[in-house]
Amino acid sequence: GDLLPADGVLIQGNDLKIDESALTGESDHVRKAVDRDPLLLSGTHVMEGSGRMVVTAVGVNSQSGIIFTLLGAGGEEEEERKEKKGG
């Protein structure tokens, strides 16, 4: 159950299965291979196997970072609307 800390591309893998439910909501584990579906996303968990990846994005530039940024921005807009209605 290692948590992937960054987005990346798989360059070497051995029977790698990833739990992407944190991002996609899909409960089935996704099989990853160099020649088929090599993208690994931060915030997902390794459930089986092992692998190496080249990191392509971290922090706010990763897919989970972009999602959290968008969720945070939406929350600020909601707060501004409440303040305008109440004030």
Phi, psi and omega in degrees: 000035177296137177274130177282123184274351184208161172282150178191179178244128180292128178246344177203129182213154178226099179050051185277126175233133186242139173265105181261016185298333179296329181259321188258338185084353180281125185276342179287143177285142184257125177282130180245141177212157182300321183267355181214117178056063184274000183280129178245136186245141178296150181088355177262164184244139173280123182258327179214155173080193181209167179184172174234145180222157171264123182288132180247337180202145177226164174056226184292346178273349178282167181299315179292325177296319178297317179298312180296323177297314179296320178294321178294319180295321179295323179293322179294320178296321179297318179296320179297319179296319179296320180295320180293322179290321183280336189261000000 
